[in-house]
Amino acid sequence: MIHNPQMECMSREDMRKLQGERLAATVKRCYEKVPFYKKKMDELGIKPEDIKSVDDVVKLPFTTKHDLRDEYPYGLQAVPMDEIKRIHASSGTTGKPVVGTYTQADLDMWSECVARVLAVGDIGPGDVVQVSYGYGLFTGGLGAHDGVAKRGAVQLPTSAGNSEKQIMLMQDLGTTAICCTPSYALHLAEVIEKNKVDVSKLKLRVGFFGAEPWTWGIRRELEAKLNIKAIDIYGLTEMCGPGVGGECQYQDGTHIWEDMFLPEIVNPETLEPVAPGEVGELVITSLCKEAMPILRYRTRDLSSLNYEPCKCGRTAVRLGKVLGRSDDMLIIRGVNVFPSQIETVLTEFPAFTPQYFITVDRKGNEDTFDLDVELREELFSPNPGKQMPFIKPLYDRLVSLTGIKPNIHIQPPGTIQRSTGKAKHVNDKRDFSNWH
C-alpha cells in the first residue's frame, strides 16, 4: 500500500523541480531568520538568490551536531516561541542535548512521513500498533504515535521496558504491529521464548524498527522468532525523528521522502559529492521545516543512494543499509572496524545469540580487542573445552574479515546486558589524550 502516491511516485524531473523550489525557500528562511546561517553563508559569499536549483545545494555550508550543541537551545530556530507547539531532544549523554522544536506544520509533516512507512505494512483502521519506543524527549515514541493516528489505526502507547507486561498486552489486546528498536525487539523475542508464548497465536504481523543500525542477520532473527515482516524505519532528531524514510515490502533500500528531505552522499574526508551508488556519509537538508530548518546536516551515517525505480512503484531514492557511523568506527591496530561488521558475522553462526559486547583497550603499545558473545542456552557449557568448537570458526571468520585477532569470551545465556532503547555494544577504554 502507498500512502501518498503523488509524492512517493513523482517523476524524477518533477521531484527535482519541487526540491529546487523548496530548497530556495528554505535557504531564504535560514538566511533571513537564523543569524547562524546568515553568518555561514556570508563567509562563503553565498546569497539566497544564488540558489536557483537543487544542484546548487553544494554551494551551501554544512551543519554538524557540534553546531547544534553550540547554538543550544534555540539558536537555529527560525520562528518565534509563540509558534512552537512541541520540543524534543536527543539523549544528551555527551554534553548538551540536540534540541528540536516544531510548529504545527512541522508536526503534521512528521506524522505524514511516519504514515508513509506504516502504509508499507498495510497499517490502517482496526490495526493495533504497539509503540514500544520510549516516550518523552526522545522522538521515537511520539513520532510513531502520531504516524499511527495519521493512518487511522489504534495507538497502544506502551513505551519501552516492562517486557513481561508488553507481551501480556500484545496477547490480550491483539497487537498487529510493533514499533521499537531492533535490539528491544530481540529482547522481547527472548522473553516470548522464555515464557513459551506461541507466536503463531499472536496477531502480530509486522514490525517497524529503527533508531540504530541493524543487519540482515538481525532481520532474519526477528522475522523468524516473532513471525513478522521486519521493516526498517530511518530517522534522526535533527530532521524530525523517525520517518525520514522507510523500507518498502521489497526491503531493498530505505526510501527517503525527497519532497521533504534532500539527501546527498559525500566523501567524509573531502566532503565532495560521490557518484550514485558509492558509499559515503549521508548529508540531509530539510525542505519543509518551519521551526528549525537545517542545511546540509552531516548525519555521520555511512551509506549510499540508489536512484533506480523500485519494484514497489515508488520513485523516491533508496538509501542503502546504513553500514555504521563514521564516528562509531573503531581503529584497532590500524584497521577500521565497525560494530555492524561484528554483528553481521555473529548472525552467520546459529549457535550464538545476536547479543555481543566489544571492549577495546591498550596494553603497552598494542590495542586489545575483546568480544563477549553468548551461546544459545541448549548449547552452553561453562567447560572451556566444550566452548572451543564454537569459538574457533567464529574466530577464523572475524580474522578473515577484519585481519584482527579477537579475544572471544563466551558468556552464559542472558548475561550480556539487553537494551530497551538504543543498544550499546562498545566500550573503548583507550586514553587517547596521551597519544602523540
Coordinates of C-alpha atoms in Angstrom, one line a residue:
M1 CA 0.0 0.0 0.0
I2 CA 1.3 3.5 -0.9
H3 CA 0.1 6.3 1.5
N4 CA 0.8 9.3 -0.8
P5 CA 1.2 8.2 -4.5
Q6 CA 1.5 11.8 -5.7
M7 CA 4.7 12.4 -3.7
E8 CA 6.1 8.9 -3.3
C9 CA 5.8 8.1 -7.1
M10 CA 6.6 11.5 -8.6
S11 CA 8.7 11.6 -11.7
R12 CA 12.4 12.4 -11.2
E13 CA 12.1 15.6 -13.3
D14 CA 9.1 16.8 -11.3
M15 CA 10.7 15.9 -8.0
R16 CA 13.9 17.9 -8.8
K17 CA 11.8 20.9 -9.7
L18 CA 9.8 20.7 -6.4
Q19 CA 13.0 20.2 -4.5
G20 CA 14.6 23.2 -6.1
E21 CA 11.7 25.4 -5.2
R22 CA 11.6 24.2 -1.6
L23 CA 15.4 24.4 -1.3
A24 CA 15.3 28.1 -2.4
A25 CA 12.6 28.9 0.1
T26 CA 14.4 27.1 2.9
V27 CA 17.7 28.9 2.2
K28 CA 15.9 32.2 2.2
R29 CA 14.2 31.4 5.5
C30 CA 17.6 30.4 7.0
Y31 CA 19.4 33.5 5.7
E32 CA 16.7 35.9 6.9
K33 CA 15.7 34.3 10.2
V34 CA 18.7 32.4 11.6
P35 CA 21.8 34.5 12.3
F36 CA 24.0 31.3 12.4
Y37 CA 23.2 30.6 8.7
K38 CA 23.5 34.2 7.6
K39 CA 27.0 34.3 9.0
K40 CA 27.9 31.0 7.5
M41 CA 26.6 32.0 4.0
D42 CA 28.2 35.4 4.2
E43 CA 31.5 33.8 4.9
L44 CA 31.1 31.7 1.8
G45 CA 29.9 34.7 -0.3
I46 CA 26.5 33.0 -0.9
K47 CA 23.2 34.8 -1.1
P48 CA 19.7 33.2 -1.2
E49 CA 19.3 34.3 -4.8
D50 CA 22.3 32.2 -5.8
I51 CA 20.2 29.0 -5.1
K52 CA 18.3 28.5 -8.3
S53 CA 18.0 24.7 -8.5
V54 CA 18.6 21.6 -6.5
D55 CA 22.1 21.3 -8.0
D56 CA 23.1 24.5 -6.1
V57 CA 22.9 22.7 -2.7
V58 CA 26.6 22.0 -3.0
K59 CA 27.2 25.8 -2.5
L60 CA 25.7 25.8 0.9
P61 CA 27.5 25.4 4.3
F62 CA 27.4 22.1 6.2
T63 CA 25.8 21.8 9.6
T64 CA 27.2 19.5 12.3
K65 CA 26.0 18.1 15.6
H66 CA 28.6 20.4 17.2
D67 CA 26.8 23.4 15.6
L68 CA 23.5 22.3 17.0
R69 CA 25.0 22.0 20.5
D70 CA 26.9 25.3 20.2
E71 CA 23.6 27.0 19.3
Y72 CA 21.7 25.3 22.2
P73 CA 18.9 25.6 22.8
Y74 CA 17.2 27.9 20.3
G75 CA 20.0 29.4 18.2
L76 CA 18.9 27.7 15.0
Q77 CA 15.2 28.4 15.4
A78 CA 13.6 30.4 12.6
V79 CA 10.2 31.3 14.2
P80 CA 9.1 33.0 17.5
M81 CA 8.3 30.8 20.5
D82 CA 4.6 31.5 20.3
E83 CA 4.5 29.5 17.1
I84 CA 6.2 26.4 18.7
K85 CA 4.0 23.5 19.7
R86 CA 6.5 20.9 20.9
I87 CA 10.1 20.4 21.8
H88 CA 12.1 17.2 21.5
A89 CA 15.8 16.5 22.3
S90 CA 18.4 13.8 21.9
S91 CA 19.5 11.8 24.9
G92 CA 22.4 14.2 25.6
T93 CA 24.6 11.6 27.1
T94 CA 27.7 13.5 26.0
G95 CA 27.1 17.1 27.0
K96 CA 24.2 19.3 25.9
P97 CA 21.4 17.5 24.0
V98 CA 20.4 18.4 20.5
V99 CA 17.1 20.3 20.7
G100 CA 14.4 20.2 18.0
T101 CA 11.4 22.5 18.0
Y102 CA 8.3 22.0 16.0
T103 CA 5.5 24.2 14.6
Q104 CA 2.1 22.6 14.0
A105 CA 3.0 22.3 10.3
D106 CA 6.2 20.5 11.3
L107 CA 4.3 18.0 13.4
D108 CA 1.8 17.5 10.5
M109 CA 4.7 16.9 8.1
W110 CA 6.3 14.4 10.6
S111 CA 3.2 12.4 11.0
E112 CA 2.8 12.3 7.2
C113 CA 6.4 10.9 7.0
V114 CA 5.8 8.1 9.5
A115 CA 2.4 7.3 7.9
R116 CA 4.1 6.6 4.6
V117 CA 6.3 4.0 6.2
L118 CA 3.5 2.4 8.2
A119 CA 1.5 2.1 5.0
V120 CA 4.1 -0.4 3.7
G121 CA 2.7 -2.8 6.4
D122 CA -0.9 -2.1 5.4
I123 CA -1.5 -0.3 8.7
G124 CA -4.9 1.2 8.8
P125 CA -8.2 1.3 10.8
G126 CA -8.6 -1.7 13.1
D127 CA -4.8 -2.3 13.4
V128 CA -3.4 -2.1 17.0
V129 CA 0.1 -0.6 16.8
Q130 CA 2.2 -1.2 19.9
V131 CA 4.6 1.8 20.2
S132 CA 7.5 0.5 22.3
Y133 CA 9.9 3.3 21.6
G134 CA 10.5 5.5 24.6
Y135 CA 8.0 8.3 25.1
G136 CA 9.3 11.7 26.2
L137 CA 12.1 13.9 24.8
F138 CA 13.2 11.1 22.6
T139 CA 11.5 11.4 19.2
G140 CA 10.7 7.8 18.7
G141 CA 7.6 7.3 20.9
L142 CA 5.5 10.4 20.0
G143 CA 6.8 10.4 16.4
A144 CA 5.5 6.8 15.8
H145 CA 2.4 7.6 17.9
D146 CA 1.3 10.5 15.6
G147 CA 2.0 8.5 12.5
V148 CA -0.3 5.7 13.7
A149 CA -3.1 8.2 14.1
K150 CA -2.5 9.5 10.6
R151 CA -3.1 6.0 9.3
G152 CA -6.3 5.7 11.3
A153 CA -5.0 2.8 13.4
V154 CA -5.3 2.2 17.1
Q155 CA -2.4 3.6 19.2
L156 CA -1.1 1.4 22.0
P157 CA 1.5 3.6 23.8
T158 CA 3.4 1.1 25.9
S159 CA 6.7 2.9 25.7
A160 CA 9.9 0.9 26.4
G161 CA 10.6 -1.5 29.2
N162 CA 8.4 -3.8 31.4
S163 CA 8.7 -6.5 28.9
E164 CA 6.5 -9.1 30.6
K165 CA 3.6 -6.7 30.6
Q166 CA 4.3 -5.7 27.0
I167 CA 3.9 -9.3 25.9
M168 CA 0.7 -9.7 28.0
L169 CA -0.8 -6.6 26.3
M170 CA 0.4 -7.9 22.9
Q171 CA -1.6 -11.1 23.6
D172 CA -4.7 -9.6 25.3
L173 CA -5.2 -6.5 23.2
G174 CA -4.4 -8.1 19.8
T175 CA -1.4 -6.1 18.7
T176 CA -0.9 -6.4 15.0
A177 CA 2.2 -4.2 14.6
I178 CA 5.0 -3.0 16.8
C179 CA 7.4 0.0 16.6
C180 CA 10.7 -0.2 18.6
T181 CA 14.4 -0.5 18.3
P182 CA 15.6 -3.8 16.8
S183 CA 17.6 -4.5 20.0
Y184 CA 14.5 -4.2 22.1
A185 CA 12.5 -6.4 19.7
L186 CA 15.2 -9.1 20.1
H187 CA 14.8 -8.8 23.8
L188 CA 11.0 -9.2 23.5
A189 CA 11.6 -12.2 21.3
E190 CA 13.7 -13.8 24.1
V191 CA 11.1 -13.1 26.7
I192 CA 8.4 -14.6 24.5
E193 CA 10.5 -17.7 24.0
K194 CA 11.3 -17.9 27.8
N195 CA 7.6 -17.7 28.6
K196 CA 6.7 -20.3 26.0
V197 CA 4.3 -17.9 24.2
D198 CA 3.0 -19.4 21.0
V199 CA 3.8 -16.7 18.4
S200 CA 1.6 -18.3 15.9
K201 CA -1.4 -17.4 18.1
L202 CA -0.4 -13.7 18.2
K203 CA -2.0 -11.3 15.8
L204 CA 1.4 -9.6 15.3
R205 CA 2.3 -9.5 11.6
V206 CA 4.8 -6.6 11.1
G207 CA 7.4 -4.6 13.0
F208 CA 8.9 -1.2 12.2
F209 CA 12.4 -1.0 13.7
G210 CA 14.8 1.9 13.8
A211 CA 16.9 4.3 15.9
E212 CA 20.0 2.1 15.5
P213 CA 21.8 0.3 12.6
W214 CA 20.8 -3.4 12.3
T215 CA 21.9 -6.2 10.0
W216 CA 20.2 -8.7 7.7
G217 CA 21.1 -11.4 10.3
I218 CA 19.1 -9.5 12.9
R219 CA 16.2 -9.1 10.5
R220 CA 16.1 -12.8 9.8
E221 CA 16.2 -13.5 13.6
L222 CA 13.3 -11.1 14.2
E223 CA 11.2 -12.3 11.4
A224 CA 11.6 -16.0 12.4
K225 CA 11.2 -15.5 16.1
L226 CA 8.3 -13.1 16.0
N227 CA 6.7 -14.4 12.8
I228 CA 6.6 -10.9 11.2
K229 CA 7.8 -8.8 8.4
A230 CA 10.6 -6.6 9.7
I231 CA 10.6 -3.1 8.2
D232 CA 13.4 -0.6 8.6
I233 CA 12.4 3.0 9.5
Y234 CA 15.0 5.7 9.3
G235 CA 15.1 9.0 11.1
L236 CA 17.1 11.4 13.2
T237 CA 16.2 14.1 15.7
E238 CA 17.9 16.8 13.7
M239 CA 15.4 16.4 10.8
C240 CA 12.2 15.4 12.8
G241 CA 12.7 11.9 14.2
P242 CA 11.6 8.5 12.8
G243 CA 10.1 8.7 9.3
V244 CA 12.7 10.5 7.2
G245 CA 12.4 7.3 5.2
G246 CA 11.5 3.7 5.4
E247 CA 11.7 0.4 3.5
C248 CA 9.0 -0.9 1.2
Q249 CA 7.8 -4.5 1.1
Y250 CA 10.8 -5.5 -1.1
Q251 CA 13.3 -4.5 1.7
D252 CA 15.8 -3.4 -0.9
G253 CA 16.8 0.0 0.5
T254 CA 15.1 2.7 2.5
H255 CA 13.0 5.2 0.5
I256 CA 13.8 8.8 1.6
W257 CA 10.9 11.1 1.3
E258 CA 12.6 13.5 -1.1
D259 CA 9.8 16.1 -1.2
M260 CA 10.7 16.9 2.4
F261 CA 14.4 15.9 2.7
L262 CA 17.2 16.4 0.2
P263 CA 19.8 13.6 0.6
E264 CA 23.4 13.7 -0.6
I265 CA 26.3 11.3 -0.2
V266 CA 29.7 12.9 0.3
N267 CA 33.2 11.7 1.0
P268 CA 33.6 12.1 4.8
E269 CA 37.2 13.2 4.4
T270 CA 37.0 15.6 1.5
L271 CA 33.3 16.5 1.8
E272 CA 33.0 16.3 -2.0
P273 CA 29.9 14.5 -3.5
V274 CA 30.4 10.9 -4.6
A275 CA 28.8 9.1 -7.5
P276 CA 25.4 7.5 -7.1
G277 CA 25.8 4.0 -5.6
E278 CA 29.2 4.8 -3.9
V279 CA 29.4 4.6 -0.1
G280 CA 30.0 7.8 1.8
E281 CA 28.5 10.0 4.5
L282 CA 24.8 10.8 4.3
V283 CA 24.0 14.6 4.3
I284 CA 20.4 15.8 4.6
T285 CA 18.8 19.2 4.0
S286 CA 15.3 19.8 5.3
L287 CA 13.0 21.2 2.7
C288 CA 9.8 21.9 4.6
K289 CA 10.7 22.5 8.3
E290 CA 9.5 25.8 9.7
A291 CA 10.8 25.9 13.2
M292 CA 14.3 24.7 12.7
P293 CA 15.3 24.3 9.1
I294 CA 18.7 22.6 8.7
L295 CA 21.1 22.9 5.8
R296 CA 23.3 20.1 4.7
Y297 CA 23.3 18.2 8.0
R298 CA 26.2 15.7 8.3
T299 CA 24.5 12.7 9.8
R300 CA 27.7 10.7 10.1
D301 CA 25.8 7.7 8.8
L302 CA 27.7 5.7 6.1
S303 CA 25.6 4.5 3.2
S304 CA 24.8 5.0 -0.5
L305 CA 21.9 6.2 -2.7
N306 CA 20.2 4.3 -5.4
Y307 CA 18.1 6.3 -7.8
E308 CA 16.8 3.4 -9.9
P309 CA 13.0 3.0 -9.8
C310 CA 11.8 0.4 -7.2
K311 CA 9.6 -2.6 -8.0
C312 CA 7.1 -1.2 -5.5
G313 CA 6.3 1.7 -7.8
R314 CA 7.9 4.4 -5.6
T315 CA 10.4 6.7 -7.3
A316 CA 11.8 8.1 -4.0
V317 CA 15.5 7.4 -3.8
R318 CA 16.6 4.4 -1.8
L319 CA 19.2 4.7 1.0
G320 CA 21.4 1.6 1.3
K321 CA 21.6 -0.3 4.6
V322 CA 23.4 2.0 7.0
L323 CA 26.8 0.4 7.5
G324 CA 27.6 2.3 10.6
R325 CA 28.5 5.8 11.7
S326 CA 31.8 7.4 10.7
D327 CA 32.1 8.5 14.4
D328 CA 31.4 4.9 15.6
M329 CA 34.2 3.4 13.6
L330 CA 36.9 1.8 15.7
I331 CA 40.5 1.9 14.6
I332 CA 42.1 -1.2 16.2
R333 CA 45.7 -2.0 15.4
G334 CA 45.4 0.4 12.4
V335 CA 42.4 -1.4 11.0
N336 CA 38.9 0.2 10.6
V337 CA 36.3 -1.9 12.3
F338 CA 32.5 -1.2 12.6
P339 CA 30.4 -2.9 15.2
S340 CA 27.9 -3.8 12.5
Q341 CA 30.6 -6.0 10.9
I342 CA 30.9 -8.0 14.1
E343 CA 27.1 -8.3 14.3
T344 CA 26.9 -9.5 10.7
V345 CA 29.5 -12.2 11.3
L346 CA 27.9 -13.3 14.6
T347 CA 24.5 -13.8 13.0
E348 CA 26.1 -16.1 10.4
F349 CA 26.6 -18.7 13.3
P350 CA 23.2 -20.1 14.5
A351 CA 24.9 -21.4 17.7
F352 CA 25.2 -17.8 19.0
T353 CA 22.6 -15.4 20.1
P354 CA 22.8 -11.9 18.4
Q355 CA 24.0 -10.3 21.6
Y356 CA 27.6 -9.1 21.8
F357 CA 29.8 -6.6 23.5
I358 CA 33.2 -5.2 22.3
T359 CA 35.8 -3.9 24.7
V360 CA 38.9 -2.2 23.2
D361 CA 41.8 -1.3 25.4
R362 CA 45.5 -0.6 25.1
K363 CA 48.2 -2.6 26.9
G364 CA 51.8 -1.5 26.4
N365 CA 51.8 -0.3 22.8
E366 CA 49.2 -2.7 21.5
D367 CA 45.4 -2.5 21.2
T368 CA 43.4 -5.3 22.7
F369 CA 40.1 -6.4 21.2
D370 CA 37.8 -8.5 23.5
L371 CA 34.5 -9.8 22.3
D372 CA 31.8 -11.1 24.6
V373 CA 29.2 -13.4 23.0
E374 CA 26.5 -15.8 24.1
L375 CA 25.9 -19.4 23.1
R376 CA 22.3 -20.4 22.9
E377 CA 21.0 -22.0 26.1
E378 CA 20.8 -25.5 24.7
L379 CA 24.5 -25.4 23.7
F380 CA 26.1 -23.5 26.6
S381 CA 28.6 -25.2 28.8
P382 CA 31.0 -23.5 31.3
N383 CA 33.7 -26.0 30.2
P384 CA 36.2 -24.2 28.0
G385 CA 37.0 -27.4 26.2
K386 CA 33.3 -27.7 25.1
Q387 CA 33.3 -24.0 24.1
M388 CA 36.3 -24.2 21.7
P389 CA 34.5 -25.9 18.8
F390 CA 32.1 -22.9 18.7
I391 CA 34.8 -20.2 19.3
K392 CA 37.2 -21.4 16.6
P393 CA 35.1 -20.9 13.5
L394 CA 33.8 -17.5 14.8
Y395 CA 37.4 -16.5 15.5
D396 CA 38.6 -17.6 12.0
R397 CA 35.8 -15.7 10.3
L398 CA 36.5 -12.5 12.2
V399 CA 40.2 -12.7 11.5
S400 CA 39.4 -13.3 7.8
L401 CA 37.1 -10.3 7.7
T402 CA 39.0 -7.8 9.8
G403 CA 42.6 -9.0 9.9
I404 CA 42.4 -8.6 13.7
K405 CA 42.7 -11.4 16.2
P406 CA 39.9 -11.0 18.9
N407 CA 39.9 -12.5 22.3
I408 CA 36.5 -14.2 22.3
H409 CA 34.7 -14.8 25.6
I410 CA 31.6 -17.0 25.8
Q411 CA 29.2 -15.7 28.4
P412 CA 26.2 -17.6 29.9
P413 CA 22.9 -17.0 28.0
G414 CA 21.1 -13.9 29.0
T415 CA 24.0 -12.2 30.8
I416 CA 25.1 -9.6 28.2
Q417 CA 23.0 -6.5 29.0
R418 CA 19.9 -6.0 26.9
S419 CA 18.6 -2.6 25.9
T420 CA 15.1 -1.1 25.9
G421 CA 16.4 1.8 23.8
K422 CA 19.4 2.2 21.6
A423 CA 21.8 -0.7 22.2
K424 CA 25.3 0.0 23.5
H425 CA 27.8 -2.5 22.0
V426 CA 31.2 -0.9 22.6
N427 CA 33.4 0.2 25.4
D428 CA 36.6 1.9 24.1
K429 CA 38.8 2.2 27.2
R430 CA 41.8 3.6 25.4
D431 CA 43.1 7.0 26.7
F432 CA 43.9 9.0 23.5
S433 CA 45.0 12.1 25.5
N434 CA 48.5 10.7 25.9
W435 CA 49.0 9.7 22.3
H436 CA 51.5 11.6 20.2

